[in-house]
Short mmCIF file of C-alpha atoms and ligand atoms in Angstrom, two decimals:
data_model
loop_
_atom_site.label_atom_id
_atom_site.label_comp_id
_atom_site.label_asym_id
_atom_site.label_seq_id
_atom_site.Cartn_x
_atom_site.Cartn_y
_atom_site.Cartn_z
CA UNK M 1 2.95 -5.32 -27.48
CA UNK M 2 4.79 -8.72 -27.85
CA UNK M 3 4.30 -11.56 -25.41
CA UNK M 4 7.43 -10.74 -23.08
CA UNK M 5 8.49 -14.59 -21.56
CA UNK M 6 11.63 -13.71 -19.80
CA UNK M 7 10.90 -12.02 -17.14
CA UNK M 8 13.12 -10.23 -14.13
CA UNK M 9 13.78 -12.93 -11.27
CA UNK M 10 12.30 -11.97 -8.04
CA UNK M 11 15.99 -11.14 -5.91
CA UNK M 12 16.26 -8.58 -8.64
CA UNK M 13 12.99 -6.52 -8.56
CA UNK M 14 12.83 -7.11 -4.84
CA UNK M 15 16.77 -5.32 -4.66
CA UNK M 16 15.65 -2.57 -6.71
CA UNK M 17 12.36 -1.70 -4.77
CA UNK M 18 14.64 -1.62 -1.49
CA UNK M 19 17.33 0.43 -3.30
CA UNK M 20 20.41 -1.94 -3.02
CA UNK M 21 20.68 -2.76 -6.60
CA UNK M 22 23.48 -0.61 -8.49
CA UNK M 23 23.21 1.65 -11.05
CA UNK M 24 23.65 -0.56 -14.20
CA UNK M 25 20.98 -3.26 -13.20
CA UNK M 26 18.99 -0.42 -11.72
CA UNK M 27 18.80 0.58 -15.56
CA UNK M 28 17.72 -2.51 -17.02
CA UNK M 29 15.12 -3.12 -14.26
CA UNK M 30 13.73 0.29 -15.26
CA UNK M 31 13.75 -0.34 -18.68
CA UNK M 32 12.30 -3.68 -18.68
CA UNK M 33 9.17 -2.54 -15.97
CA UNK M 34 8.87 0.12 -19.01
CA UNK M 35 7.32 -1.97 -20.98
CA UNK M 36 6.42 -4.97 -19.06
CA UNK M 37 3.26 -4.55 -17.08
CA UNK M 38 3.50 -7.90 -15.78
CA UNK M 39 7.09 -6.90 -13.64
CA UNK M 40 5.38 -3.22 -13.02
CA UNK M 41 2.95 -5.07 -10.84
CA UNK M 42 5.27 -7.00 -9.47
CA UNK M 43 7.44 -4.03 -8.58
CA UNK M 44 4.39 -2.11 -7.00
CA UNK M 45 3.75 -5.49 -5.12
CA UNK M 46 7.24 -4.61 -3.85
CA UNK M 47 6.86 -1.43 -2.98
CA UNK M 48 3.73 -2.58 -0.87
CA UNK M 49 5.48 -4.61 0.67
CA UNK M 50 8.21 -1.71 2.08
CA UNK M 51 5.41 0.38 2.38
CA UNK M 52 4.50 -1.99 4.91
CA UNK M 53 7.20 -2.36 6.64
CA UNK M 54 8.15 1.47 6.50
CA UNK M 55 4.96 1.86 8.64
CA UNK M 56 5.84 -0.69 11.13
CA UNK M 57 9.48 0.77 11.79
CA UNK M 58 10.27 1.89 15.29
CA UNK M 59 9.66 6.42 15.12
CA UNK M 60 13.07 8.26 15.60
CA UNK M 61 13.29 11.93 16.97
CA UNK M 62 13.41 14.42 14.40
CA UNK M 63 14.55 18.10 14.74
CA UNK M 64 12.29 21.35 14.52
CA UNK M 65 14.84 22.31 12.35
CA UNK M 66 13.16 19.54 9.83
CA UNK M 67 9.74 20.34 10.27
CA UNK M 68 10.56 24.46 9.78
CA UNK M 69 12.33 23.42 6.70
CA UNK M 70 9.27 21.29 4.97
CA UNK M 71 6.65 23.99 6.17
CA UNK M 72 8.28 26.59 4.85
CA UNK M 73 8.55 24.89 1.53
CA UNK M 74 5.13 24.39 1.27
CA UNK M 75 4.21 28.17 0.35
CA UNK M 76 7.59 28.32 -2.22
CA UNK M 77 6.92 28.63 -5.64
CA UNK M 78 9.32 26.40 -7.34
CA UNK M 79 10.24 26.00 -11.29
CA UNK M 80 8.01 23.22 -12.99
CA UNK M 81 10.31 20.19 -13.03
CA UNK M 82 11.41 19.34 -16.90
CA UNK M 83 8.95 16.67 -17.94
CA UNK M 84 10.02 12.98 -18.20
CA UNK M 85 11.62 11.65 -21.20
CA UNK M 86 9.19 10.02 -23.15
CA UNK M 87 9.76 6.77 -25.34
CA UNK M 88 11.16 7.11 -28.54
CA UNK M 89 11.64 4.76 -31.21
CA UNK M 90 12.47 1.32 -29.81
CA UNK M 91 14.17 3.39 -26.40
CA UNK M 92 12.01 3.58 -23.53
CA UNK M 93 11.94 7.09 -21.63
CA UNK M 94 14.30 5.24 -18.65
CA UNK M 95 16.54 4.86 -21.49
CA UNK M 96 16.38 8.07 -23.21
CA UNK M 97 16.80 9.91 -19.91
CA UNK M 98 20.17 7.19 -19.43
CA UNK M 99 21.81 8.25 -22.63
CA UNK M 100 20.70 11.87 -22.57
CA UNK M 101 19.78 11.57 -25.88
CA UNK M 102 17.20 10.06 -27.94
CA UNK M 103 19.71 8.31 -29.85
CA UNK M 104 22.91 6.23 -28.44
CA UNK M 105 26.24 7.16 -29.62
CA UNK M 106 27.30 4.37 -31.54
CA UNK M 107 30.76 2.83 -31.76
CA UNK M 108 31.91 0.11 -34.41
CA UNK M 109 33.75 -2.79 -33.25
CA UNK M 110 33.85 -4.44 -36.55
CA UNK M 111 32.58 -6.85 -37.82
CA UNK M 112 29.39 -4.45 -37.71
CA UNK M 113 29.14 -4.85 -34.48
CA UNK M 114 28.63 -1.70 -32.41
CA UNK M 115 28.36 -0.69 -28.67
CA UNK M 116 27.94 2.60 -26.82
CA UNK M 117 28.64 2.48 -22.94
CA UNK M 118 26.20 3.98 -21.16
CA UNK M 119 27.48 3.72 -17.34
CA UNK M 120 30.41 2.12 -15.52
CA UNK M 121 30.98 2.08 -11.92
CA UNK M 122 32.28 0.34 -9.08
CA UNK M 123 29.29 -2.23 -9.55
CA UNK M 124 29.14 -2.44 -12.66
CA UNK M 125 28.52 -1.65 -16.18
CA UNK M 126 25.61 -1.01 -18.84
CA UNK M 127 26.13 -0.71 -22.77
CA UNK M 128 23.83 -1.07 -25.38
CA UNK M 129 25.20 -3.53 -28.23
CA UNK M 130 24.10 -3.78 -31.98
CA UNK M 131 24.38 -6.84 -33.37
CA UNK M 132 23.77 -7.31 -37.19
CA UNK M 133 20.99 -10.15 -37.47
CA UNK M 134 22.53 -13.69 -37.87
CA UNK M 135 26.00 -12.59 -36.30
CA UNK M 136 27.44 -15.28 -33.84
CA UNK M 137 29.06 -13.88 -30.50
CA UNK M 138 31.78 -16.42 -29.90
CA UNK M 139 32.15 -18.77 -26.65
CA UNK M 140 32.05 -16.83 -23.54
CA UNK M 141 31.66 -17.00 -19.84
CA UNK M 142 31.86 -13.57 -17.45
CA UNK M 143 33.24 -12.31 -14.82
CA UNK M 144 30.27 -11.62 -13.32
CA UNK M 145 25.87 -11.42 -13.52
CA UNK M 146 24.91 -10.21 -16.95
CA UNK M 147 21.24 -8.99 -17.86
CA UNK M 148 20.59 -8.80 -21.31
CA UNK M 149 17.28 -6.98 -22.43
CA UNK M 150 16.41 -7.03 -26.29
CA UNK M 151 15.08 -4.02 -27.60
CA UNK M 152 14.72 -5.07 -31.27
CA UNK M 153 15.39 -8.03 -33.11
CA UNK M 154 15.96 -11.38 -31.09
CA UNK M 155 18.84 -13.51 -29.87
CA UNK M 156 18.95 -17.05 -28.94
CA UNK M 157 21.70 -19.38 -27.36
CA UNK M 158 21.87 -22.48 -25.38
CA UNK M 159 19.44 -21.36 -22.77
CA UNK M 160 16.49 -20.29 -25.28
CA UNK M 161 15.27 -17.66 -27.55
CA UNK M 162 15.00 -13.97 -26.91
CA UNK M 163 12.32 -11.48 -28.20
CA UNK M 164 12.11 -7.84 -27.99
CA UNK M 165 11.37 -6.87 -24.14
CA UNK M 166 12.88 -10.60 -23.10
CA UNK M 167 15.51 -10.14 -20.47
CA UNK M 168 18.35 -13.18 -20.40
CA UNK M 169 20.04 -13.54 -16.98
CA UNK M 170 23.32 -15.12 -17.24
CA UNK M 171 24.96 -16.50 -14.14
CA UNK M 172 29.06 -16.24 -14.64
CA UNK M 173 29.69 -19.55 -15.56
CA UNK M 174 27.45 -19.71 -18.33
CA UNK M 175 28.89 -20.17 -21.15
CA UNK M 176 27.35 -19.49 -24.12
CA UNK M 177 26.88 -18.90 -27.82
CA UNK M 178 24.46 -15.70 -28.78
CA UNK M 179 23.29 -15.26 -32.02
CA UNK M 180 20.90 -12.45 -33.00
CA UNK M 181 18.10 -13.53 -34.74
CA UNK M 182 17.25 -13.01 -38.50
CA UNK M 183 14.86 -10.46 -39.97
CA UNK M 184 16.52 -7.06 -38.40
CA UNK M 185 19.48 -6.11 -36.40
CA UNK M 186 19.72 -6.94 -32.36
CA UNK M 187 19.82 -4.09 -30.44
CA UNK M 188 20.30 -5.38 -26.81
CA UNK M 189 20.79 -3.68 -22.93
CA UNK M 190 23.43 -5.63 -21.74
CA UNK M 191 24.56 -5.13 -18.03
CA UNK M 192 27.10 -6.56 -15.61
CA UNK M 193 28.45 -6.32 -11.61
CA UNK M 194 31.77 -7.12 -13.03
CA UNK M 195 34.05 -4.29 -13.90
CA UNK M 196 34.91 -3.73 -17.64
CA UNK M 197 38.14 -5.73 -18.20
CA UNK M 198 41.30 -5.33 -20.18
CA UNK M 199 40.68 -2.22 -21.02
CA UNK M 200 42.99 -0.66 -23.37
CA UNK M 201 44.76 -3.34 -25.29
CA UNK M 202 43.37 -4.21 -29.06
CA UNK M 203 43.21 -8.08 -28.93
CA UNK M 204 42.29 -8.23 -25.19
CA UNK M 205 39.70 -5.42 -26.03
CA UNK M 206 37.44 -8.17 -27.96
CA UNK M 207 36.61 -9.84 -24.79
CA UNK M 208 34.75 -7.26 -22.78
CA UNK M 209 33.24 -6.32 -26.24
CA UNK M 210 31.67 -9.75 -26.64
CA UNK M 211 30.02 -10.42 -23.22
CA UNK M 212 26.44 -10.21 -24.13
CA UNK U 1 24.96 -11.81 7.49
CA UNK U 2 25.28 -15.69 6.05
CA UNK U 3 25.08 -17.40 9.39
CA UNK U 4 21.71 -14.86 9.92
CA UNK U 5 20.44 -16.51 6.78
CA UNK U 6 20.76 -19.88 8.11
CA UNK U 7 17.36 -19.73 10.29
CA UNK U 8 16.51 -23.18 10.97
CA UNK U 9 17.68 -24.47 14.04
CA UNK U 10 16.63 -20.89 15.09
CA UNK U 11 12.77 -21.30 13.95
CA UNK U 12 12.88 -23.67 16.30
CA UNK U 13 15.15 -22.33 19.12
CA UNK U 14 13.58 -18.69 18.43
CA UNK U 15 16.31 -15.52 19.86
CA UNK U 16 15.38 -13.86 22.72
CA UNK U 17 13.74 -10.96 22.01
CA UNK U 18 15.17 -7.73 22.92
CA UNK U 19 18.15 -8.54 20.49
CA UNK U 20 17.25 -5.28 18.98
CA UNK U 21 15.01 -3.57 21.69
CA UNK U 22 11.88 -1.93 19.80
CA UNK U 23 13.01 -3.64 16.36
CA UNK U 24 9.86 -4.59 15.53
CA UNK U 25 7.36 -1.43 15.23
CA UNK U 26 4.00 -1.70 17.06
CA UNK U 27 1.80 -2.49 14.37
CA UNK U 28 3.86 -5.67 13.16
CA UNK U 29 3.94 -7.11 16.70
CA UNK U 30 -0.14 -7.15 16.22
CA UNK U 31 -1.47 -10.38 14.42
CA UNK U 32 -4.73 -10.26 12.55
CA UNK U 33 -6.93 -7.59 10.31
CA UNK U 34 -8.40 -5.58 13.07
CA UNK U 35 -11.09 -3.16 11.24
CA UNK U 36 -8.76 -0.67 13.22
CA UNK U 37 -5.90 -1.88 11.03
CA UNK U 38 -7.30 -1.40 8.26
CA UNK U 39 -8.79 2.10 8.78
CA UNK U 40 -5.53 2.84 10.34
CA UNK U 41 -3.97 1.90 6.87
CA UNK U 42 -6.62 4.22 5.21
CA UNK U 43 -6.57 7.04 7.00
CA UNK U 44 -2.97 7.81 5.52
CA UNK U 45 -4.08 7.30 1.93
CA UNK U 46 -6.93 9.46 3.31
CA UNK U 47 -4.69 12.53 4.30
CA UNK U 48 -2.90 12.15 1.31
CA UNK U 49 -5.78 12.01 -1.00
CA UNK U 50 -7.05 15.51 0.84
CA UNK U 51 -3.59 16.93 0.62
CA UNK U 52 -3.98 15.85 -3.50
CA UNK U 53 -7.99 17.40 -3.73
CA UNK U 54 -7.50 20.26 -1.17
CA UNK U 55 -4.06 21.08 -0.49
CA UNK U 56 -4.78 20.43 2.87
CA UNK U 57 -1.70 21.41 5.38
CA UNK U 58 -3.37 19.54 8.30
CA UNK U 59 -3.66 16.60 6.62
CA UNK U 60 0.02 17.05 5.13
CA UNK U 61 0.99 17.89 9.17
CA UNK U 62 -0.77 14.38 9.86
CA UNK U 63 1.37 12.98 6.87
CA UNK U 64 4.03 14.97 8.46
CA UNK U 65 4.23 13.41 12.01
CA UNK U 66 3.76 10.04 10.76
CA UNK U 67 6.64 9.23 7.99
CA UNK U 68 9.08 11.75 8.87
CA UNK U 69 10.36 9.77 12.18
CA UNK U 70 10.34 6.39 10.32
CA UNK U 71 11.55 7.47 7.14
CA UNK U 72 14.15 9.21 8.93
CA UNK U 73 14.93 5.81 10.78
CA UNK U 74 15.16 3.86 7.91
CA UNK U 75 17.54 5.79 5.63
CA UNK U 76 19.79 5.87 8.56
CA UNK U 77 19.62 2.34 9.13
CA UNK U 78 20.54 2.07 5.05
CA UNK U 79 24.08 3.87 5.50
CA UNK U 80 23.24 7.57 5.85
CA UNK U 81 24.08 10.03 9.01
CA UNK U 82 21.07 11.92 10.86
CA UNK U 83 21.63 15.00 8.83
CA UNK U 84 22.03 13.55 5.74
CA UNK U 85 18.79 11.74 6.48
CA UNK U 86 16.94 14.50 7.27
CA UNK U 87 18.17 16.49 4.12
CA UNK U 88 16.28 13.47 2.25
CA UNK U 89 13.26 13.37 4.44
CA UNK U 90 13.03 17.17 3.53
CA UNK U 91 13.15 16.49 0.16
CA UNK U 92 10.78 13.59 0.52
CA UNK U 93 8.08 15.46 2.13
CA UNK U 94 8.06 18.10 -0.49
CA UNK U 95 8.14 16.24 -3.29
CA UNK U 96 4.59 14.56 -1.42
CA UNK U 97 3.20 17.88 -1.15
CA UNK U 98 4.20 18.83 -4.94
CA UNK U 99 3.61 15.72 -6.95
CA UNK U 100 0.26 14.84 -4.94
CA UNK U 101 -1.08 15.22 -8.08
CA UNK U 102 0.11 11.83 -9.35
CA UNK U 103 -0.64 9.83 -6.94
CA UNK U 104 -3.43 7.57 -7.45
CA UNK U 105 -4.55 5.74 -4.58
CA UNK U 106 -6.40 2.92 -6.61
CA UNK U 107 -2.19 1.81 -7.41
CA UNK U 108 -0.85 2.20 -4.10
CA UNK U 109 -1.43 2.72 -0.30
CA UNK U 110 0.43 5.99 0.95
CA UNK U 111 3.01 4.28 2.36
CA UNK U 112 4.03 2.01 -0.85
CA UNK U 113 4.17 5.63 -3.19
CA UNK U 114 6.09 7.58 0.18
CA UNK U 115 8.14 4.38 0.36
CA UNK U 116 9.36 5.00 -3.51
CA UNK U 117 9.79 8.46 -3.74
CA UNK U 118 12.21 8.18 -0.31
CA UNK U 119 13.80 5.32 -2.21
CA UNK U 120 14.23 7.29 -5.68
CA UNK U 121 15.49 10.34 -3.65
CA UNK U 122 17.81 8.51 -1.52
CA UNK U 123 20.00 7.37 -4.85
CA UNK U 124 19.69 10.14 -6.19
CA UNK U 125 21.29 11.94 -3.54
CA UNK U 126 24.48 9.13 -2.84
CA UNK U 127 25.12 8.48 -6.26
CA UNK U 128 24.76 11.98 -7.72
CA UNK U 129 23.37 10.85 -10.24
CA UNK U 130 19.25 10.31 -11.84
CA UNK U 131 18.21 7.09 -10.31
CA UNK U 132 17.24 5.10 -13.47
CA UNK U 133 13.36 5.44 -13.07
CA UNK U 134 10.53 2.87 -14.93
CA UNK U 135 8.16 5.42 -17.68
CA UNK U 136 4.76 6.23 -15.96
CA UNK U 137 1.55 4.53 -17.08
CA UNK U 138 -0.59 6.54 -18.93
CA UNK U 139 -3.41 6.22 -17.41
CA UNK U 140 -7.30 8.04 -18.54
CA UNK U 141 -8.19 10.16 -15.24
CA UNK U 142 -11.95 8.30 -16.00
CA UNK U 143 -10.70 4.80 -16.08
CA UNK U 144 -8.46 5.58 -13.18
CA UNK U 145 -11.59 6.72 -10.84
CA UNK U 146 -14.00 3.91 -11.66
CA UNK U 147 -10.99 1.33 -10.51
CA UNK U 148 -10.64 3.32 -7.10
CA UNK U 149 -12.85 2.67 -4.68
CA UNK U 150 -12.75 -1.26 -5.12
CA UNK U 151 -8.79 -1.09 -5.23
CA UNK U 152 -8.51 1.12 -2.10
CA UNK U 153 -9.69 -1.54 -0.02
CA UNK U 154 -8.77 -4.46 -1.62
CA UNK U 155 -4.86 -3.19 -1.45
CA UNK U 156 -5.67 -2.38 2.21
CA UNK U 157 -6.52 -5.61 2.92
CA UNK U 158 -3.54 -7.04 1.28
CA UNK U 159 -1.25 -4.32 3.32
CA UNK U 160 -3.11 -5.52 6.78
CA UNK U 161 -2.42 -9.50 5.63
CA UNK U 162 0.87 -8.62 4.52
CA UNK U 163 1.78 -7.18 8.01
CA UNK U 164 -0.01 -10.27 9.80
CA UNK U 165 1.99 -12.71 7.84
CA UNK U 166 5.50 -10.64 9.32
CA UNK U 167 4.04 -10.49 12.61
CA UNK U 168 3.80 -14.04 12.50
CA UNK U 169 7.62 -15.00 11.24
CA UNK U 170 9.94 -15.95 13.65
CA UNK U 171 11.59 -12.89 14.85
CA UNK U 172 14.99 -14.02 13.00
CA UNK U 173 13.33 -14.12 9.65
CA UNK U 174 11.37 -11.06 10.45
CA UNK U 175 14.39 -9.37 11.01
CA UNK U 176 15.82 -10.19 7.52
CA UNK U 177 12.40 -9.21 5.31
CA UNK U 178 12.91 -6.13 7.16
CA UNK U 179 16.85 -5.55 6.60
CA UNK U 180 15.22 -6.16 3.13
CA UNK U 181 12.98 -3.46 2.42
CA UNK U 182 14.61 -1.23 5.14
CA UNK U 183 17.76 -1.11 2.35
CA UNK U 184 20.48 -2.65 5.24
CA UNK U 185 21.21 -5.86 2.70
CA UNK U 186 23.20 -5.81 -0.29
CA UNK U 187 21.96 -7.11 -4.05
CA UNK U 188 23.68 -10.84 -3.06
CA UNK U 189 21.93 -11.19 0.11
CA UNK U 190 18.51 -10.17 -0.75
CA UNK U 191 19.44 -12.61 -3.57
CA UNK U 192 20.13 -14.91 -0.89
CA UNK U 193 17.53 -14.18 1.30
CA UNK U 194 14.76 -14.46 -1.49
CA UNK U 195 15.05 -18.43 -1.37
CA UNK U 196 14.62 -18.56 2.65
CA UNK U 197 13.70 -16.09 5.03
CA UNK U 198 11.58 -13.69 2.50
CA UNK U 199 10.33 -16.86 0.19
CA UNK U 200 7.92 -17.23 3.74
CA UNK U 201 5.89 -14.10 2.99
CA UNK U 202 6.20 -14.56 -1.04
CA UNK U 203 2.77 -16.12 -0.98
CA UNK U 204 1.53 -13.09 0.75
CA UNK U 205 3.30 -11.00 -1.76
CA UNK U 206 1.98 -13.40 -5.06
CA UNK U 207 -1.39 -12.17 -3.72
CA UNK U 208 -1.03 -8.72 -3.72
CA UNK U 209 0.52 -9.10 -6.96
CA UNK U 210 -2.65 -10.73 -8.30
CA UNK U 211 -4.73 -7.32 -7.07
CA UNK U 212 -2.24 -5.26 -8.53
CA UNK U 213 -2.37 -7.22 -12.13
CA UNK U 214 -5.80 -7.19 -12.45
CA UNK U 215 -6.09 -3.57 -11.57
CA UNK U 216 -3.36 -2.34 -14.17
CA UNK U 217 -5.08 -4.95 -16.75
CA UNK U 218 -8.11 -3.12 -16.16
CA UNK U 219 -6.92 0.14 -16.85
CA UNK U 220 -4.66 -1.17 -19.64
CA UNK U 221 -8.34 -2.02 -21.48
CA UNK U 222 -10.77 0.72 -20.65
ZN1 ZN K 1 8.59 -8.66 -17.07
#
């Protein structure tokens, strides 16, 4: 496995653990702890950590209703749960499971450039791009937090260079220049909390489409 | 939720307590690694480690009376009514009794793995939707047992220093690491909270981490 440098700030693992972190960032902390043992610890640290503080909370009364319920399930034979995607390819099983699929469903934006939108929301959105190696993104800032996890090839801007497993976070007033790398095509998990913008209209469409 | 961020003048001033009568659970208000502490700690790992090798129901009961009330309290306290809560704790409990078989207690303390599944169950449940989940280690069964013993007690200690090193916040700033992990702040404010309040016990945290490295480094090269 390749040295990972860019790892997932702190706020972020710590949000996930707790469960306050929305679906689309949810999906790249997943995928990066995938295949970043260095974050899995610090998740499990995490998890510790409200494992601790689960035991410390003040006991609330719960009904016998409850308790019939969970003994009575213990006896129940129940279907074996459909295993786990596994990884495939460059696509970690978080992924896989994601896209339903073991391969995304690729649209061209020209230019070779393609994305396939994986989840939008009220919090946010997650894509996968394709970027063919060498290809400039123009200038842009965002509307909001974007993660950007490489999953093959590299990109590098202002802020530094990003391998496979590397995740960039860019605050919204970065603005910046991405270029994938050369060798092989970028193929990036790019997320936002900003809704997907100017939706609909050809020219305006480019914008949204160019937020890596 | 900003102006409870801003603890300073209130480290020194603390709040009286009883803000939040029985806020802080019983074990947090203790300071220091009592022996009873820790074999407090490990008799839940205990009961589930007999409820993983023996399907044992009166260990699972023990489980039972244990996390149901608290897990209960906390998913209310993130958002959810008492019934809705209790759907998930239901869920929760049987998903412990069914996937005992993964747990592996040289990774985690009971309440760290309870703490996740409630956690992954939870969003599953208000967003309808899979909870984007990390892929599980594959770990040998033989490398996993020879780490076990050694890691049991070393993460126990961590959990006991952990909970010394709340006990010992101000009662503002405890308030806020447990908001935290509880799930009662949003994304922003943990983000927020990271830099004062929960950037206290981050040492504490850093050293668990170091455990937890070392054990899946270990396993990552048997
Ligand atoms: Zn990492």
């Amino acid at each position: 496995m390749k040295q990972i440098t860019h790892h997932l700030p702190e706020w972020l693992i710590r949000s996930y653990a707790a469960g306050s972190l929305g679906h689309a960032f949810s999906l790249v902390v997943a995928t990066h702890v995938s295949q970043c043992d260095e974050c899995r610890a610090r998740l499990e640290a995490e998890e510790a950590a409200g494992g601790v503080v689960l035991e410390g909370l003040e006991a609330v009364d719960t009904s016998d209703d409850l308790r019939a319920r969970v003994f009575d399930g213990l006896d129940e034979d129940i279907a074996p749960e459909a295993p786990a995607p596994q990884r495939t390819g460059i696509y970690p099983g978080a992924l896989i499971a994601e896209m339903g699929s073991d391969q995304p469903r690729w649209r061209s934006l020209g230019g070779g450039i393609r994305q396939a939108i994986l989840s939008e929301d009220k919090q946010g959105s997650a894509r996968l791009l394709y970027i063919p190696q060498g290809m400039a993104v123009p200038d842009h800032t965002h509307g909001g937090l974007e993660l950007t996890l490489v999953l093959q090839g590299s990109f590098h801007d202002e802020t530094g260079e990003f391998g496979v497993g590397d995740v960039e976070v860019a605050e919204d007033d970065l603005d910046h220049t991405p270029t994938a790398g050369m060798g092989e095509a970028c193929i990036c998990l790019a997320a936002t909390d900003a809704p997907l913008q100017f939706k609909g209209l050809l020219p305006r469409l480019l914008q949204p489409i160019f937020r890596i | 939720m900003i102006e409870a961020l801003t603890i300073d003048s209130e480290t020194k001033t603390p709040l009286p307590h009883g803000l939040r009568p029985g806020y802080a659970g019983k074990s947090m208000n203790d300071s220091g690694a009592s022996s009873e502490q820790i074999s407090q700690g490990c008799e839940q790992t205990d009961w589930l480690v007999a409820v993983r090798e023996h399907r044992d129901k009166a260990a699972f009961g023990r489980l039972y009376d244990h996390f149901t009330p608290r897990l209960k309290g906390m998913l209310i306290r993130s958002g959810m009514s008492g019934a809705a809560a209790e759907d998930v704790v239901q869920d929760v409990m049987l998903t412990i009794w069914r996937k005992a078989h993964l747990y592996d207690e040289g990774r985690a303390r009971a309440s760290a793995w309870i703490y996740r599944i409630a956690r992954n169950r939870q969003i599953d449940v208000i967003r309808r939707r899979p909870r984007p989940v990390p892929d599980e280690m594959i770990v040998e069964a033989e490398s996993r047992e020879a780490h076990d013993a050694d890691a049991m007690v070393s993460l126990e200690q961590e959990a006991v220093q952990l909970r010394e090193a709340l006990a010992t916040l101000p009662q503002s700033q405890r308030e806020i690491v447990e908001r935290a992990y509880v799930g009662e702040l949003t994304q922003a404010e943990i983000r927020e909270a990271t830099g004062l309040a929960l950037g206290t016990i981050k040492s504490r945290i850093r050293l668990a981490l170091e455990k937890l490295r070392h054990e899946l480094k270990d396993l990552r090269d048997e």
